[in-house]
Each structure stands twice: as structure tokens, then as C-alpha cells.
XYZ file of C-alpha atoms in Angstrom:
302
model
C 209.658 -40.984 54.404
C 212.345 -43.726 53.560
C 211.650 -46.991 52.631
C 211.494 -49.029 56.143
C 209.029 -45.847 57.244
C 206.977 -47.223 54.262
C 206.600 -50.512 54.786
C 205.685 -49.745 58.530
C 203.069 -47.240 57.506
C 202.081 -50.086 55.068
C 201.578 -52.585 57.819
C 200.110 -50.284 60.121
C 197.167 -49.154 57.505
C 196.355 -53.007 57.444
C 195.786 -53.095 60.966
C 199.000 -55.393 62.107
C 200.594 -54.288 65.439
C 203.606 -53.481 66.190
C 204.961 -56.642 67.720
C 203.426 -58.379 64.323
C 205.252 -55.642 62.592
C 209.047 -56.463 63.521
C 208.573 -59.920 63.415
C 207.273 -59.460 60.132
C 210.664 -56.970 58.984
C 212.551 -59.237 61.303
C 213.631 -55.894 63.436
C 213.272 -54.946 66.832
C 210.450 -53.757 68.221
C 211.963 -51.131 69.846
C 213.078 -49.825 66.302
C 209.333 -50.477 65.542
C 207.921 -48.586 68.157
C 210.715 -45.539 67.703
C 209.294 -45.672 63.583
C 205.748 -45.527 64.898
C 206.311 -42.231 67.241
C 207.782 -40.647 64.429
C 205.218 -41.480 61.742
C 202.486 -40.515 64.425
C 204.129 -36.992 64.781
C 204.272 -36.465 61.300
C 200.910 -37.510 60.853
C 201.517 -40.215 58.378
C 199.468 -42.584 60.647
C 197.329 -42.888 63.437
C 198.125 -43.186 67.109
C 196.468 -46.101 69.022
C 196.399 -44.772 72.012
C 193.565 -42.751 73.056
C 193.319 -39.454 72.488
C 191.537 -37.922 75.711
C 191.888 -34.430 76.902
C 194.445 -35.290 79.565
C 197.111 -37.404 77.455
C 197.166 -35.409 74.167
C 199.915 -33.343 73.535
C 197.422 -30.434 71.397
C 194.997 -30.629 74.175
C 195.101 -27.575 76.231
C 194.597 -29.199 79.332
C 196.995 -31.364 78.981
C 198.888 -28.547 78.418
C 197.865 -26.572 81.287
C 198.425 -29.640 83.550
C 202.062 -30.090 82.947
C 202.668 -26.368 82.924
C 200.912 -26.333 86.442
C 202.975 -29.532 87.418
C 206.297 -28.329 86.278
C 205.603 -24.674 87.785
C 205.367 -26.247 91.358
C 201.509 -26.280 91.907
C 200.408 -29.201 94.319
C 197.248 -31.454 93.613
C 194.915 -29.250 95.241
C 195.754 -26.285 93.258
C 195.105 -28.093 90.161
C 191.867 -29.853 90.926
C 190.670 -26.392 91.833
C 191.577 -25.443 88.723
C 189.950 -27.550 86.813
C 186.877 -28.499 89.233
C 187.980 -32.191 90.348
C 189.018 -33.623 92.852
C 192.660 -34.029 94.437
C 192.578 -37.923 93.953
C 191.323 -37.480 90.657
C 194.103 -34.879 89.459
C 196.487 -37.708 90.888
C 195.030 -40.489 88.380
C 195.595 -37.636 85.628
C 198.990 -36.790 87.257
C 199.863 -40.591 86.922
C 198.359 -41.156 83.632
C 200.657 -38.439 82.198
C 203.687 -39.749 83.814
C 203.404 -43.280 82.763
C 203.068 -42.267 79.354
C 205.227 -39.484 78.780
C 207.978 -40.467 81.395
C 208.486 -38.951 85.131
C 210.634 -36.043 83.676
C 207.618 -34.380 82.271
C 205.769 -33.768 85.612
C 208.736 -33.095 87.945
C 208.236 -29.321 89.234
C 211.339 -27.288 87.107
C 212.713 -23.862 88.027
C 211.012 -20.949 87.352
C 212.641 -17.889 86.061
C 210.945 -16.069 89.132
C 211.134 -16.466 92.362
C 209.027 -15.077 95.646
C 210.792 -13.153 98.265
C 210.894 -15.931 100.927
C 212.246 -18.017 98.346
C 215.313 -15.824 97.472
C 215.857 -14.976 101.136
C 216.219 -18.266 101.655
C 218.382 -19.194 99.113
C 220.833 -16.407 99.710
C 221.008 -17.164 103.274
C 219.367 -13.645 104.746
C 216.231 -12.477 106.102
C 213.132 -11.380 103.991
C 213.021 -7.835 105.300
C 216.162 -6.610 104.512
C 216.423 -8.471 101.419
C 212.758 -6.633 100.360
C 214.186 -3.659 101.225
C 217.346 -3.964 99.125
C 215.340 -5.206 95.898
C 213.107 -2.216 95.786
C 215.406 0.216 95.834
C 217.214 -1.860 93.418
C 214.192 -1.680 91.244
C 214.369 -5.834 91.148
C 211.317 -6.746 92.887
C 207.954 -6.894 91.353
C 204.320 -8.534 91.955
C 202.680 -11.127 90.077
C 199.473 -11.774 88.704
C 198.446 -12.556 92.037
C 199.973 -9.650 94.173
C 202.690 -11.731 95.261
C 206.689 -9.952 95.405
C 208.599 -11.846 92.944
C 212.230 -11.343 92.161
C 213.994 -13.061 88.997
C 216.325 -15.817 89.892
C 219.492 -14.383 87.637
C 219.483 -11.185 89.281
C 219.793 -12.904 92.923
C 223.503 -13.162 90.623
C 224.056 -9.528 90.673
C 226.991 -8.529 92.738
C 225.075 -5.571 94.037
C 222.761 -7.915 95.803
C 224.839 -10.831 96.395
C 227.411 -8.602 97.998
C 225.348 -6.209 99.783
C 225.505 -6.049 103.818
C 221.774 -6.623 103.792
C 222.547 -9.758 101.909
C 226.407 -10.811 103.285
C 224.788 -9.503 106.804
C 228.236 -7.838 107.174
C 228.927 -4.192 108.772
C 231.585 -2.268 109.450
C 231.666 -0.850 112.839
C 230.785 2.664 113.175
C 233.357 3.375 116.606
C 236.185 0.765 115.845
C 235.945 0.049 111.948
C 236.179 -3.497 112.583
C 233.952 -5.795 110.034
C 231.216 -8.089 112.310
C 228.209 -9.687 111.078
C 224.419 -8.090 111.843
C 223.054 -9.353 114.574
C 219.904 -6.976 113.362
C 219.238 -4.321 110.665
C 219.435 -1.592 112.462
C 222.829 -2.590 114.200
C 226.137 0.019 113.731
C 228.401 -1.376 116.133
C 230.236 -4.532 116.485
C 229.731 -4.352 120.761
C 228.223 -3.363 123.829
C 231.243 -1.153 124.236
C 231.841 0.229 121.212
C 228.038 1.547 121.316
C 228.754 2.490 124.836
C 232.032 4.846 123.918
C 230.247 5.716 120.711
C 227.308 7.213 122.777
C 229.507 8.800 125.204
C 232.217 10.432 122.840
C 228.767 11.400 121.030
C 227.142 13.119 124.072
C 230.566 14.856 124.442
C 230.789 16.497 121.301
C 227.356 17.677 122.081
C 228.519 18.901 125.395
C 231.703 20.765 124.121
C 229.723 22.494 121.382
C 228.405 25.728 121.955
C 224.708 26.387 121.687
C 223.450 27.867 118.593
C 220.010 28.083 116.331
C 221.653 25.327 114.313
C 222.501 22.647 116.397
C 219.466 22.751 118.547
C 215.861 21.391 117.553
C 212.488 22.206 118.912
C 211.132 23.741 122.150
C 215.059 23.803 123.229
C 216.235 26.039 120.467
C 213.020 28.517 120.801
C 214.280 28.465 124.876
C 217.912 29.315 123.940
C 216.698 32.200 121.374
C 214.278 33.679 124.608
C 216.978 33.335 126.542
C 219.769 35.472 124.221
C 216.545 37.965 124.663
C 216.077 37.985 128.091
C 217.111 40.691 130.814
C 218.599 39.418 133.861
C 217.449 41.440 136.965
C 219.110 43.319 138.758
C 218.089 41.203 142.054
C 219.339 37.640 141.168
C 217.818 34.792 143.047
C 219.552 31.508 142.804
C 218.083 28.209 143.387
C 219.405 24.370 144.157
C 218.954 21.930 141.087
C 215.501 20.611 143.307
C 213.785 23.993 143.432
C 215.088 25.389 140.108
C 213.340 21.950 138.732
C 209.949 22.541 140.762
C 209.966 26.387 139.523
C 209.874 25.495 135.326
C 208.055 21.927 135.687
C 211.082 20.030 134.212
C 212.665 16.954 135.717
C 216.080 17.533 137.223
C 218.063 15.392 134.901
C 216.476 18.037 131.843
C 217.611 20.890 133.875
C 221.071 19.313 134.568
C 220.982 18.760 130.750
C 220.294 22.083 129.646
C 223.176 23.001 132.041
C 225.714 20.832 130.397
C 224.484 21.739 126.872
C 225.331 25.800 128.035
C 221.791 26.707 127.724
C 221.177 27.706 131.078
C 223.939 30.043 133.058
C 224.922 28.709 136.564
C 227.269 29.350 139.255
C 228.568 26.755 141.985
C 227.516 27.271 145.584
C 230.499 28.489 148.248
C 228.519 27.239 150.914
C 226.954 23.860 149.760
C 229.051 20.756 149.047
C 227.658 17.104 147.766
C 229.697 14.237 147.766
C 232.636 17.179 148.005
C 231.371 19.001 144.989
C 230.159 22.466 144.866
C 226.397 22.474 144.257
C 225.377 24.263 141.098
C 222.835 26.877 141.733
C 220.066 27.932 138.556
C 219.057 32.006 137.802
C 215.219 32.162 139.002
C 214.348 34.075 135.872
C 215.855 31.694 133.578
C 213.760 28.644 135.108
C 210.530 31.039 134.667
C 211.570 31.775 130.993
C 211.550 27.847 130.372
C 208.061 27.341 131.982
C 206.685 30.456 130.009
C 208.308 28.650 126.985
C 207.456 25.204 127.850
C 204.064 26.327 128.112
C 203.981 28.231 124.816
C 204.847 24.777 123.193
C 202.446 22.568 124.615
C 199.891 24.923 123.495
C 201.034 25.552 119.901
C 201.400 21.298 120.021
C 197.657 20.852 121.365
C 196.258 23.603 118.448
C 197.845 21.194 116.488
């Protein structure tokens, strides 16, 4: 403590204020008032102001105040904290403010964040951006079960540049780069997805049948089928009655035709549209209801 510190502290102990103070030392009184802070943090003298639980610095609920004002938390929040009301935590708001300056109650930001909060800073949708963040291993709940992220790693270039994030794809059909329309979007058009589903259904179709490119009910029909014994008798039906005879809908015996599974011939005596009809083996539609039938039963044990 220097010697102006002294004579303050002096002056103080003898119960002059501070105005009296510097016109006493013929200084300022701001350079009066600065001296008195600093004594009163030191403890060298006492502070005139008084010392109630919401303007003291060592109080803790002082200290819990501004922490809860500088985290974000509204009047309510802290009134139910504490168990007063929301005008009163505004008088304690204001009292803190008007001593301590308006710096010290502005709401700061926090190191994390919650997901609607970074989805909306980066400009994307929550969804996405939750998904992207857990598999990142970046997202994780508070004390009250709420999905946090930090804000630095909303930095990262893996999540700043991420399609989730950047909402940008590269077509599947054309390789041209478009922005997401929704998640589960592939192609940049309507026609792209249209010649994508089409070149698609024609691999399928130019394929030939086999155990491994064939999934369910349709691959046990096509391994009954390599089994079965064609008579010696044939009887051969119109797409209409081949579809009554097995219980499927014509388009899913016209598809089993395209995908090979089913052996046809076209009709020399029946035209449509001037196309040859394509006539079905009768055993081969009674082999699909047998199997059709042997699948909704294993389904309904089930």
C-alpha cells in the first residue's frame, strides 16, 4: 500500500467520505473512488455499500444469479430457482446491473449448444444434423436430458462440410451436384429418378434368375420350379386365367414373366393391339399357388 492508499485508508477509518476525501488531497474523486475499490478488495477497509446476499461478490447467490443470467436463463427460470417471484428477480436483476455495470448480466456464449441451436446456426435441419453428430460421436445430453453439441466442433470440417450439413448431393443417374430437397433424396430430377428406375428394372429384367438375386416367397417359387416336372399334356392359359388359377394379380404374373421365372410361349392365334398374346404353363401357375400358400402359412405361424 503506497502512500496516497494510506492517507485514503486514513481518512476513510475516520469516517470522511469520499467526496470529503479528494477535496481534502485536492484529487479527483474519480481517483478517490478507483483507490477505494481497490483498498475494499484487498480488504484494507470497509465497503459502504451493503452487503446483502444479492450484491456481494462471495455470496453464492449472487453468484448463481449472474451465472444463470449470463447462461441465458429468463426471469422465470430464476425466480423458480430461488422461490420468488419474476418481478422480484427483475429488482435483483436491476440491482446487480446498476452496480456492477450492464456487461455483467448480458446472456454470454456457452461452450455448448442444443441441437436446434446448431441447426440453426449452420443453416440445416435438426434431423439430419442429429443424425450426423451421433455417428460423429459429437452429440451428448445434459444434466437435463437435453442433446447438446459443443460450439467449436460445429468448426470441424467433417460437419461443416458434410451433405447433411452443405445439403449438397451428387446425383446418383447424372453425377451432377444439386442441393437436398429431402434426406432421403439421390437424384437431382424427376427424370433422372425416372431413367434411374427404368435402367434399374432393366438390369433386373436382363439378369437371369438365380438363388442369389431373388428374395423371399419368389426365390423358394423359382427353386420349386427348377424341381418341377412338366406334364406330358401341357395346358396353356391367357395372362387372365393363368392369374385366376395361382391367386396373383396379373401385373405379378406378367412380372414373374419378365424376370424369367415363369416359361411362356406367344399365342399363333391371339393378337392384342397386334402383339402375340403370351400364354402361362397350367402347372407352373398351380406350383405358385401351392407355394404362395406354403408362405402365408409359415408367415401366420409366425
Amino acid at each position: 500500500m503506497n502512500s496516497f492508499q494510506s492517507q485514503v485508508a486514513k481518512l476513510r477509518a475516520q469516517g470522511h467520505t469520499n467526496k470529503a476525501i479528494a477535496d481534502t488531497l485536492n484529487v479527483s474523486f474519480s481517483r478517490v473512488m478507483e483507490t477505494v475499490s481497490e483498498l475494499v478488495a484487498e480488504g484494507e477497509v470497509d465497503s459502504r455499500w451493503p452487503q446483502t446476499r444479492w450484491t456481494d461478490k462471495r455470496s453464492k447467490d449472487f453468484q448463481r444469479v449472474v451465472q444463470m443470467l449470463q447462461g441465458g436463463s429468463n426471469l422465470a427460470e430464476i425466480g423458480e430457482v430461488f422461490g420468488i417471484s419474476r418481478e422480484r428477480a427483475r429488482q435483483i436483476r436491476e440491482k446487480i446491473r446498476k452496480r456492477y455495470g450492464d456487461r455483467i448480466v448480458e446472456a454470454r456464449k456457452q461452450p455448448y449448444v442444443t441441437l436446434r441451436e446448431a441447426a440453426r446456426e449452420l443453416g440445416t435441419e435438426p434431423s439430419p444434423l442429429q443424425k450426423l453428430l451421433r455417428e460423429q460421436g459429437l452429440l451428448k445430453k445434459n444434466s437435463r436430458g437435453i442433446w447438446v453439441v459443443l460450439r467449436r466442433d460445429l468448426k470441424l470440417k467433417k460437419v461443416v462440410r458434410h451433405p447433411h450439413v452443405t445439403q449438397e448431393q451428387v446425383c446418383k443417374y447424372c453425377g451432377k451436384t444439386f442441393r437436398l430437397k429431402h434426406r432421403a433424396q439421390k437424384v437431382c430430377s424427376s427424370q433422372c429418378n425416372e431413367a434411374r428406375r427404368q435402367a434399374s428394372r432393366q438390369r433386373c429384367f436382363d439378369s437371369e434368375p438365380s438363388a442369389e438375386n431373388l428374395a423371399g416367397w419368389h426365390k423358394e417359387l423359382w427353386l420349386e420350379l427348377q424341381r418341377h416336372r412338366l406334364p406330358e399334356q401341357e395346358e396353356w392359359l391367357t395372362l387372365t386365367r393363368a392369374s385366376k388359377r395361382c391367386g396373383l394379380t396379373p401385373i405379378q404374373v406378367n412380372w414373374l414373366r419378365l424376370r424369367k421365372v415363369l416359361h411362356c410361349k406367344p399365342s399363333e392365334t391371339q393378337f392384342w393391339r397386334g402383339q402375340q398374346v403370351q400364354l402361362y404353363r397350367a402347372s407352373e401357375m398351380d406350383v405358385i399357388r401351392r407355394c404362395r400358400e406354403t408362405h402365408s402359412e409359415d408367415k401366420r405361424l409366425l
